[in-house]
Amino acid sequence: MPTLKCPSCEQALRLSDNSWRCDNGHQFDRAKRGYTNLLLAQQRRSRSPGDDKAMVQARTSFLELGRYQPLADALLAHLPDEEPAWLDIGCGEGWYSDQFAQRLGAVNGVGVDISKFAVDAAAKRNKRVTWLVASGARLPLFDASQQRVFVLFTRLFVDDIARVLQPGGELMVVGTGETHLLPLREALYDDVRQSGFDAGKFLDNRFELLSSETLHCQWIPESEEELRNLLAMTPHHWRARPEAKAGIGTLAGKPMNGHFVIQRWRRVA
Ligand SMILES: C[S@@+](CC[C@H](N)C(=O)[O-])C[C@H]1O[C@@H](n2cnc3c(N)ncnc32)[C@H](O)[C@@H]1O
Ligand SMILES: [Zn+2]
């Protein structure tokens, strides 16, 4: 079981009777579903920050089709059989974190997301991981407490990752490559922008690159519903014009492709 840091006073939080408590009397109850909200009201920029319920459900429906299993497998291929302490930042609804937990151990794992809808769904997937509603920018974890940190399709909060990752520990980052979902983007935009992900643009000399690889996968979306769920989990959901979004059903039955960039970085001592 990880030791968490009280978001109010930074003392250690310990779990007893379904509540996390510090010595200064701050208390955070674990919801029935099994997650804990450690996001203080003053840390919230909106009432419900992060992905909303519809986005979370769309992500779950799409991921459970297994289209992105090749990505999960590529990540698992790099993992040891267990890890004393690991953390998934922006864990979403936990589809990847649950697979990490099955390999690395669940009770020694923490999944953090700012969206309570996402964390609620993640807690449904796996009862033993410690799921927290918290910001990746202010992790409720102690310095150098983690051996491994995952950041998949989520902004990199470099300073807090550097703080919680122990020297020699590993950061695994996934972003999208230039051709990711190209047929979808061509259907949405007149002018498709090509920009590939590189965590090196954000990370500094506290990290050194261990490996960088690209992964391509292809599949045939079966239905308009699948394409709508896929769209709802990407930034194009917000960016594209409504008229363009209305037409994506025509992509059903035609090839779609994923292009991912997987990078492993070591926290330098
Ligand atoms: C594109 S989703 C990726 C989810 C998951 N990693 C996956 O690949 O399925 C990005 C996630 O980051 C979360 N998020 C956004 N801002 C955040 C923050 N400041 N701290 C933690 N999570 C955040 C969102 O709620 C959302 O679940
Ligand atoms: Zn406290």
Coordinates of N, CA, C and O in Angstrom, one line a residue, residues 64-212:
E64 N -12.2 -1.0 -25.2 CA -12.5 -2.4 -24.9 C -12.7 -3.2 -26.2 O -12.8 -4.4 -26.2
L65 N -12.7 -2.5 -27.4 CA -12.7 -3.2 -28.6 C -11.3 -3.9 -28.9 O -11.2 -4.7 -29.8
G66 N -10.3 -3.4 -28.2 CA -9.0 -4.0 -28.3 C -8.1 -3.4 -29.5 O -7.1 -3.9 -29.8
R67 N -8.6 -2.4 -30.1 CA -7.9 -1.8 -31.3 C -6.5 -1.4 -30.9 O -5.5 -1.4 -31.7
Y68 N -6.3 -0.9 -29.6 CA -5.0 -0.4 -29.2 C -4.3 -1.4 -28.3 O -3.3 -1.1 -27.7
Q69 N -4.7 -2.6 -28.4 CA -4.0 -3.7 -27.6 C -2.5 -3.8 -28.1 O -1.6 -4.0 -27.2
P70 N -2.2 -3.6 -29.4 CA -0.8 -3.6 -29.8 C 0.1 -2.6 -29.0 O 1.2 -2.9 -28.7
L71 N -0.5 -1.5 -28.7 CA 0.2 -0.5 -27.9 C 0.4 -0.9 -26.5 O 1.5 -0.9 -26.0
A72 N -0.6 -1.4 -25.9 CA -0.5 -2.0 -24.5 C 0.6 -3.1 -24.5 O 1.4 -3.1 -23.6
D73 N 0.5 -3.9 -25.5 CA 1.5 -5.0 -25.6 C 2.9 -4.5 -25.7 O 3.9 -5.0 -25.1
A74 N 3.1 -3.5 -26.5 CA 4.5 -2.9 -26.7 C 5.0 -2.3 -25.4 O 6.2 -2.4 -25.1
L75 N 4.1 -1.7 -24.6 CA 4.5 -1.2 -23.3 C 4.8 -2.3 -22.3 O 5.9 -2.2 -21.7
L76 N 4.0 -3.3 -22.3 CA 4.2 -4.4 -21.4 C 5.5 -5.1 -21.7 O 6.2 -5.6 -20.8
A77 N 5.9 -5.1 -23.0 CA 7.1 -5.8 -23.4 C 8.4 -5.2 -22.7 O 9.4 -5.8 -22.6
H78 N 8.2 -3.9 -22.3 CA 9.4 -3.2 -21.6 C 9.4 -3.4 -20.1 O 10.3 -2.9 -19.4
L79 N 8.3 -4.0 -19.6 CA 8.1 -4.0 -18.1 C 8.7 -5.2 -17.4 O 8.7 -6.3 -18.0
P80 N 9.3 -5.0 -16.2 CA 9.8 -6.1 -15.5 C 8.6 -6.9 -14.9 O 7.4 -6.5 -15.1
D81 N 8.8 -8.0 -14.2 CA 7.7 -8.8 -13.6 C 7.0 -8.1 -12.4 O 5.9 -8.5 -12.1
E82 N 7.7 -7.3 -11.7 CA 7.1 -6.5 -10.7 C 7.9 -5.2 -10.5 O 9.0 -5.1 -11.0
E83 N 7.3 -4.3 -9.7 CA 7.9 -3.0 -9.5 C 7.4 -2.6 -8.1 O 6.2 -2.6 -7.8
P84 N 8.3 -2.1 -7.2 CA 7.9 -1.8 -5.9 C 6.9 -0.7 -5.8 O 5.9 -0.7 -5.0
A85 N 7.0 0.3 -6.7 CA 6.1 1.5 -6.6 C 6.0 2.1 -8.0 O 7.0 2.5 -8.6
W86 N 4.8 2.1 -8.6 CA 4.6 2.7 -9.9 C 3.3 3.6 -9.9 O 2.4 3.4 -9.0
L87 N 3.3 4.5 -10.9 CA 2.3 5.5 -10.9 C 1.9 5.8 -12.4 O 2.7 5.9 -13.2
D88 N 0.6 5.9 -12.6 CA 0.1 6.2 -13.9 C -0.6 7.6 -13.8 O -1.6 7.7 -13.1
I89 N 0.0 8.6 -14.5 CA -0.5 10.0 -14.3 C -1.5 10.3 -15.5 O -1.1 10.1 -16.7
G90 N -2.7 10.8 -15.2 CA -3.7 10.9 -16.3 C -4.2 9.6 -16.7 O -4.3 9.3 -17.9
C91 N -4.4 8.7 -15.7 CA -4.7 7.3 -16.0 C -6.0 7.1 -16.7 O -6.3 6.0 -17.3
G92 N -6.9 8.1 -16.8 CA -8.1 8.0 -17.5 C -9.0 6.9 -16.8 O -9.0 6.8 -15.6
E93 N -9.6 6.1 -17.6 CA -10.5 5.1 -17.1 C -9.8 3.7 -16.8 O -10.5 2.7 -16.6
G94 N -8.5 3.8 -16.9 CA -7.7 2.7 -16.3 C -7.5 1.5 -17.2 O -7.0 0.5 -16.7
W95 N -7.8 1.6 -18.5 CA -7.6 0.4 -19.3 C -6.2 0.0 -19.4 O -5.8 -1.2 -19.3
Y96 N -5.3 0.9 -19.5 CA -3.8 0.6 -19.6 C -3.3 0.3 -18.1 O -2.6 -0.7 -17.9
S97 N -3.7 1.1 -17.2 CA -3.2 1.0 -15.8 C -3.5 -0.4 -15.3 O -2.7 -1.0 -14.6
D98 N -4.7 -0.9 -15.6 CA -5.1 -2.3 -15.1 C -4.2 -3.3 -15.7 O -3.8 -4.3 -15.0
Q99 N -3.8 -3.2 -17.0 CA -2.8 -4.1 -17.5 C -1.4 -4.0 -16.9 O -0.7 -5.0 -16.7
F100 N -1.0 -2.7 -16.6 CA 0.2 -2.6 -15.9 C 0.2 -3.2 -14.5 O 1.1 -3.9 -14.0
A101 N -1.0 -3.1 -13.8 CA -1.2 -3.7 -12.5 C -1.1 -5.2 -12.5 O -0.5 -5.8 -11.6
Q102 N -1.6 -5.8 -13.6 CA -1.5 -7.3 -13.7 C -0.1 -7.7 -13.8 O 0.3 -8.8 -13.4
R103 N 0.8 -6.9 -14.4 CA 2.2 -7.2 -14.6 C 3.0 -6.8 -13.3 O 3.7 -7.6 -12.8
L104 N 2.9 -5.6 -12.9 CA 3.8 -5.0 -11.9 C 3.3 -5.2 -10.5 O 4.1 -5.0 -9.6
G105 N 2.1 -5.6 -10.3 CA 1.4 -5.7 -9.0 C 0.5 -4.5 -8.9 O 0.7 -3.4 -9.4
A106 N -0.6 -4.8 -8.2 CA -1.7 -3.8 -8.1 C -1.6 -2.9 -6.8 O -1.8 -1.7 -6.8
V107 N -1.3 -3.6 -5.6 CA -1.4 -2.8 -4.4 C -0.2 -1.8 -4.3 O -0.3 -0.9 -3.5
N108 N 0.8 -2.0 -5.2 CA 1.9 -1.1 -5.2 C 1.8 0.0 -6.3 O 2.7 0.7 -6.7
G109 N 0.6 0.0 -6.9 CA 0.3 1.0 -8.0 C -0.6 2.1 -7.6 O -1.5 1.9 -6.8
V110 N -0.4 3.2 -8.2 CA -1.3 4.4 -8.0 C -1.7 4.9 -9.4 O -0.9 5.1 -10.3
G111 N -3.0 5.2 -9.5 CA -3.5 5.8 -10.8 C -4.1 7.1 -10.4 O -4.9 7.2 -9.5
V112 N -3.6 8.2 -11.1 CA -4.1 9.6 -10.7 C -4.7 10.2 -11.9 O -4.2 10.1 -13.1
D113 N -5.9 10.8 -11.8 CA -6.5 11.6 -12.8 C -7.3 12.7 -12.2 O -7.8 12.6 -11.1
I114 N -7.4 13.8 -12.9 CA -8.1 15.0 -12.3 C -9.6 14.8 -12.5 O -10.4 15.6 -11.9
S115 N -10.0 13.9 -13.4 CA -11.5 13.7 -13.6 C -12.0 12.6 -12.7 O -11.6 11.5 -12.7
K116 N -13.0 13.0 -11.9 CA -13.6 12.0 -11.0 C -14.3 10.9 -11.8 O -14.4 9.8 -11.3
F117 N -14.9 11.3 -12.9 CA -15.6 10.3 -13.7 C -14.6 9.2 -14.2 O -14.9 8.0 -14.2
A118 N -13.4 9.7 -14.6 CA -12.4 8.7 -15.1 C -12.0 7.8 -14.0 O -11.9 6.6 -14.1
V119 N -11.7 8.4 -12.8 CA -11.2 7.6 -11.7 C -12.2 6.6 -11.2 O -11.9 5.5 -10.8
D120 N -13.5 7.1 -11.2 CA -14.6 6.2 -10.8 C -14.6 5.0 -11.7 O -14.8 3.8 -11.2
A121 N -14.5 5.2 -13.0 CA -14.5 4.1 -14.0 C -13.3 3.2 -13.8 O -13.4 1.9 -13.8
A122 N -12.1 3.8 -13.5 CA -10.9 3.0 -13.3 C -11.0 2.1 -12.0 O -10.6 0.9 -12.0
A123 N -11.7 2.6 -11.0 CA -11.8 1.9 -9.7 C -12.8 0.7 -9.9 O -12.7 -0.3 -9.2
K124 N -13.6 0.8 -10.9 CA -14.5 -0.3 -11.3 C -13.7 -1.5 -11.9 O -14.0 -2.7 -11.7
R125 N -12.6 -1.1 -12.6 CA -11.8 -2.1 -13.3 C -10.9 -2.9 -12.4 O -10.7 -4.1 -12.7
N126 N -10.4 -2.3 -11.4 CA -9.4 -2.9 -10.5 C -9.6 -2.4 -9.1 O -9.5 -1.2 -8.8
K127 N -9.8 -3.3 -8.2 CA -10.1 -3.0 -6.8 C -8.9 -2.7 -6.0 O -9.0 -2.3 -4.8
R128 N -7.7 -3.2 -6.5 CA -6.5 -3.2 -5.6 C -5.6 -2.0 -5.8 O -4.8 -1.7 -5.0
V129 N -5.7 -1.4 -7.0 CA -4.8 -0.2 -7.3 C -5.3 0.9 -6.4 O -6.5 1.0 -6.1
T130 N -4.4 1.8 -6.0 CA -4.9 3.0 -5.3 C -5.2 4.1 -6.3 O -4.3 4.6 -7.0
W131 N -6.5 4.4 -6.5 CA -7.0 5.4 -7.5 C -7.3 6.7 -6.8 O -8.0 6.7 -5.8
L132 N -6.7 7.8 -7.4 CA -6.9 9.1 -6.7 C -7.3 10.1 -7.7 O -6.8 10.2 -8.9
V133 N -8.3 10.9 -7.3 CA -8.6 12.2 -8.0 C -7.6 13.2 -7.5 O -7.6 13.5 -6.3
A134 N -6.7 13.6 -8.4 CA -5.7 14.6 -8.0 C -5.1 15.2 -9.3 O -5.3 14.6 -10.4
S135 N -4.3 16.2 -9.1 CA -3.7 16.8 -10.3 C -2.3 16.3 -10.5 O -1.5 16.2 -9.5
G136 N -2.0 16.0 -11.7 CA -0.6 15.6 -12.1 C 0.4 16.7 -11.8 O 1.6 16.4 -11.6
A137 N -0.1 17.9 -11.6 CA 0.8 19.0 -11.3 C 1.2 19.1 -9.8 O 2.1 19.8 -9.4
R138 N 0.3 18.5 -9.0 CA 0.5 18.5 -7.5 C 0.2 17.1 -7.0 O -0.8 16.9 -6.4
L139 N 1.2 16.2 -7.3 CA 0.9 14.8 -6.9 C 0.9 14.6 -5.4 O 1.9 15.1 -4.7
P140 N 0.0 13.9 -4.8 CA 0.0 13.6 -3.4 C 0.9 12.5 -3.0 O 0.5 11.5 -2.3
L141 N 2.1 12.5 -3.4 CA 3.1 11.5 -3.2 C 4.4 12.1 -2.8 O 4.7 13.2 -3.2
F142 N 5.2 11.3 -2.0 CA 6.5 11.9 -1.5 C 7.6 11.8 -2.6 O 7.5 11.1 -3.5
D143 N 8.6 12.7 -2.3 CA 9.7 12.8 -3.2 C 10.4 11.4 -3.4 O 10.5 10.7 -2.4
A144 N 10.8 11.1 -4.6 CA 11.6 9.9 -4.9 C 10.9 8.6 -4.4 O 11.6 7.7 -4.0
S145 N 9.6 8.6 -4.4 CA 8.9 7.5 -3.9 C 8.5 6.4 -5.0 O 8.1 5.3 -4.6
Q146 N 8.7 6.8 -6.2 CA 8.2 5.9 -7.3 C 9.4 5.4 -8.2 O 10.3 6.1 -8.5
Q147 N 9.3 4.1 -8.5 CA 10.3 3.5 -9.4 C 9.9 3.7 -10.9 O 10.8 3.6 -11.8
R148 N 8.6 3.9 -11.2 CA 8.2 3.9 -12.6 C 7.0 4.8 -12.6 O 6.1 4.7 -11.8
V149 N 7.0 5.7 -13.7 CA 5.9 6.6 -13.9 C 5.5 6.4 -15.4 O 6.3 6.4 -16.3
F150 N 4.2 6.3 -15.6 CA 3.6 6.3 -16.9 C 2.8 7.6 -17.2 O 2.1 8.1 -16.4
V151 N 3.0 8.1 -18.4 CA 2.2 9.3 -18.9 C 1.8 9.0 -20.3 O 2.6 9.0 -21.3
L152 N 0.5 8.6 -20.5 CA 0.0 8.2 -21.8 C -1.0 9.2 -22.3 O -2.0 9.5 -21.6
F153 N -0.7 9.9 -23.4 CA -1.6 10.8 -24.0 C -2.0 11.9 -23.0 O -3.2 12.4 -23.1
T154 N -1.2 12.3 -22.2 CA -1.5 13.3 -21.1 C -0.4 14.3 -21.0 O 0.8 13.9 -21.3
R155 N -0.7 15.5 -20.7 CA 0.4 16.5 -20.6 C 1.5 16.1 -19.6 O 1.1 15.5 -18.5
L156 N 2.7 16.5 -19.8 CA 3.8 16.1 -18.9 C 4.0 17.2 -17.9 O 4.3 18.3 -18.3
F157 N 3.8 16.9 -16.6 CA 4.1 17.8 -15.6 C 5.5 17.5 -15.1 O 5.7 16.7 -14.1
V158 N 6.4 18.1 -15.8 CA 7.8 17.7 -15.6 C 8.4 17.8 -14.2 O 9.0 16.9 -13.7
D159 N 8.1 18.9 -13.5 CA 8.7 19.1 -12.2 C 8.2 18.1 -11.2 O 9.0 17.6 -10.4
D160 N 6.9 17.8 -11.2 CA 6.4 16.8 -10.3 C 6.8 15.4 -10.6 O 7.0 14.6 -9.7
I161 N 6.9 15.1 -11.9 CA 7.4 13.8 -12.3 C 8.9 13.6 -11.8 O 9.2 12.6 -11.1
A162 N 9.7 14.7 -12.0 CA 11.1 14.6 -11.5 C 11.1 14.5 -10.0 O 12.0 13.8 -9.5
R163 N 10.2 15.1 -9.3 CA 10.2 15.1 -7.9 C 9.9 13.7 -7.3 O 10.5 13.2 -6.4
V164 N 8.8 13.0 -7.9 CA 8.4 11.8 -7.3 C 9.2 10.5 -7.8 O 9.1 9.5 -7.1
L165 N 9.8 10.7 -8.9 CA 10.6 9.6 -9.5 C 11.9 9.4 -8.8 O 12.6 10.4 -8.7
Q166 N 12.3 8.2 -8.3 CA 13.6 8.1 -7.7 C 14.7 8.1 -8.7 O 14.5 7.7 -9.9
P167 N 15.9 8.5 -8.3 CA 17.0 8.5 -9.3 C 17.2 7.1 -9.8 O 17.1 6.1 -9.1
G168 N 17.3 7.0 -11.1 CA 17.4 5.7 -11.8 C 16.1 5.1 -12.2 O 16.0 4.2 -13.0
G169 N 15.0 5.7 -11.7 CA 13.6 5.3 -12.0 C 13.3 5.7 -13.5 O 14.0 6.5 -14.1
E170 N 12.2 5.1 -14.0 CA 11.9 5.2 -15.4 C 10.6 5.9 -15.6 O 9.6 5.6 -15.0
L171 N 10.6 6.8 -16.6 CA 9.4 7.4 -17.1 C 9.0 6.9 -18.5 O 9.9 6.9 -19.4
M172 N 7.8 6.3 -18.6 CA 7.4 5.8 -19.9 C 6.3 6.8 -20.4 O 5.3 7.0 -19.8
V173 N 6.6 7.4 -21.6 CA 5.7 8.4 -22.2 C 5.2 7.9 -23.5 O 5.9 7.3 -24.3
V174 N 3.9 8.1 -23.8 CA 3.3 7.7 -25.1 C 2.6 9.0 -25.6 O 1.8 9.6 -24.9
G175 N 2.9 9.2 -26.9 CA 2.2 10.3 -27.6 C 1.9 9.8 -29.0 O 2.1 8.7 -29.4
T176 N 1.2 10.7 -29.8 CA 0.8 10.2 -31.2 C 1.8 10.7 -32.2 O 2.4 11.8 -32.1
G177 N 2.0 9.8 -33.2 CA 2.9 10.2 -34.3 C 2.2 10.9 -35.4 O 1.0 11.1 -35.4
E178 N 3.0 11.3 -36.5 CA 2.4 12.2 -37.5 C 1.2 11.6 -38.3 O 0.3 12.4 -38.7
T179 N 1.2 10.3 -38.4 CA 0.1 9.8 -39.3 C -1.0 9.2 -38.4 O -1.9 8.5 -39.0
H180 N -1.0 9.5 -37.1 CA -2.0 8.9 -36.3 C -3.4 9.3 -36.7 O -3.7 10.5 -36.9
L181 N -4.3 8.3 -36.9 CA -5.7 8.5 -37.3 C -5.8 9.4 -38.5 O -6.7 10.2 -38.6
L182 N -4.9 9.2 -39.5 CA -4.9 10.1 -40.7 C -6.2 10.1 -41.4 O -6.7 11.2 -41.8
P183 N -6.9 9.0 -41.7 CA -8.2 9.0 -42.4 C -9.2 9.9 -41.7 O -10.0 10.6 -42.3
L184 N -9.2 9.8 -40.4 CA -10.1 10.5 -39.6 C -9.8 12.0 -39.7 O -10.7 12.9 -39.9
R185 N -8.5 12.4 -39.6 CA -8.2 13.8 -39.6 C -8.4 14.4 -41.0 O -8.8 15.5 -41.2
E186 N -8.2 13.5 -42.1 CA -8.5 14.0 -43.4 C -9.9 14.3 -43.6 O -10.3 15.2 -44.4
A187 N -10.8 13.5 -42.9 CA -12.2 13.7 -43.1 C -12.7 15.0 -42.3 O -13.7 15.6 -42.6
L188 N -11.9 15.3 -41.3 CA -12.3 16.4 -40.4 C -11.8 17.8 -40.9 O -12.4 18.8 -40.6
Y189 N -10.6 17.8 -41.5 CA -9.9 19.1 -41.8 C -9.5 19.2 -43.2 O -9.1 18.2 -43.9
D190 N -9.6 20.4 -43.8 CA -9.1 20.6 -45.2 C -7.6 20.5 -45.2 O -7.0 20.0 -46.1
D191 N -7.0 21.0 -44.1 CA -5.5 21.1 -44.1 C -5.1 20.2 -42.9 O -5.2 20.7 -41.7
V192 N -4.5 19.0 -43.1 CA -4.1 18.2 -42.0 C -2.8 18.6 -41.5 O -1.8 18.6 -42.3
R193 N -2.7 18.9 -40.2 CA -1.4 19.3 -39.7 C -0.6 18.1 -39.3 O -1.1 17.2 -38.7
Q194 N 0.7 18.0 -39.6 CA 1.5 16.9 -39.3 C 2.4 17.3 -38.1 O 3.3 18.1 -38.3
S195 N 2.2 16.7 -37.0 CA 3.2 17.0 -35.9 C 3.3 15.8 -35.0 O 2.3 15.3 -34.5
G196 N 4.5 15.3 -34.9 CA 4.8 14.1 -34.1 C 5.2 14.4 -32.7 O 5.6 15.6 -32.5
F197 N 5.0 13.5 -31.8 CA 5.2 13.7 -30.4 C 6.7 13.5 -30.1 O 7.3 12.6 -30.5
D198 N 7.3 14.4 -29.2 CA 8.6 14.1 -28.7 C 8.7 14.7 -27.3 O 8.6 15.9 -27.1
A199 N 8.7 13.8 -26.3 CA 8.8 14.3 -24.9 C 10.0 15.1 -24.6 O 10.0 15.9 -23.7
G200 N 11.0 15.0 -25.4 CA 12.3 15.7 -25.3 C 12.1 17.2 -25.4 O 12.9 18.0 -24.9
K201 N 10.9 17.6 -26.0 CA 10.6 19.1 -26.1 C 10.3 19.6 -24.7 O 10.3 20.8 -24.5
F202 N 9.9 18.7 -23.8 CA 9.4 19.2 -22.5 C 10.4 18.8 -21.3 O 10.5 19.5 -20.3
L203 N 11.0 17.7 -21.5 CA 11.9 17.2 -20.4 C 13.3 17.9 -20.4 O 13.7 18.2 -21.5
D204 N 13.9 18.0 -19.3 CA 15.2 18.7 -19.2 C 16.3 17.7 -18.8 O 16.1 16.5 -18.8
N205 N 17.4 18.2 -18.3 CA 18.5 17.3 -18.0 C 18.4 16.5 -16.8 O 19.3 15.8 -16.4
R206 N 17.2 16.5 -16.1 CA 17.0 15.6 -15.1 C 16.6 14.2 -15.6 O 16.4 13.3 -14.9
F207 N 16.4 14.2 -16.9 CA 16.0 12.9 -17.6 C 17.0 12.6 -18.7 O 17.4 13.5 -19.4
E208 N 17.2 11.3 -19.0 CA 18.0 10.9 -20.2 C 17.2 9.9 -20.9 O 16.6 9.0 -20.3
L209 N 17.3 10.0 -22.2 CA 16.5 9.1 -23.1 C 17.1 7.7 -23.1 O 18.3 7.5 -23.4
L210 N 16.2 6.7 -22.8 CA 16.7 5.3 -22.9 C 16.3 4.7 -24.3 O 17.1 3.9 -24.8
S211 N 15.1 5.0 -24.7 CA 14.7 4.4 -26.1 C 13.5 5.2 -26.6 O 12.8 5.8 -25.8
S212 N 13.4 5.2 -27.9 CA 12.3 5.9 -28.5 C 11.9 5.0 -29.7 O 12.8 4.6 -30.5

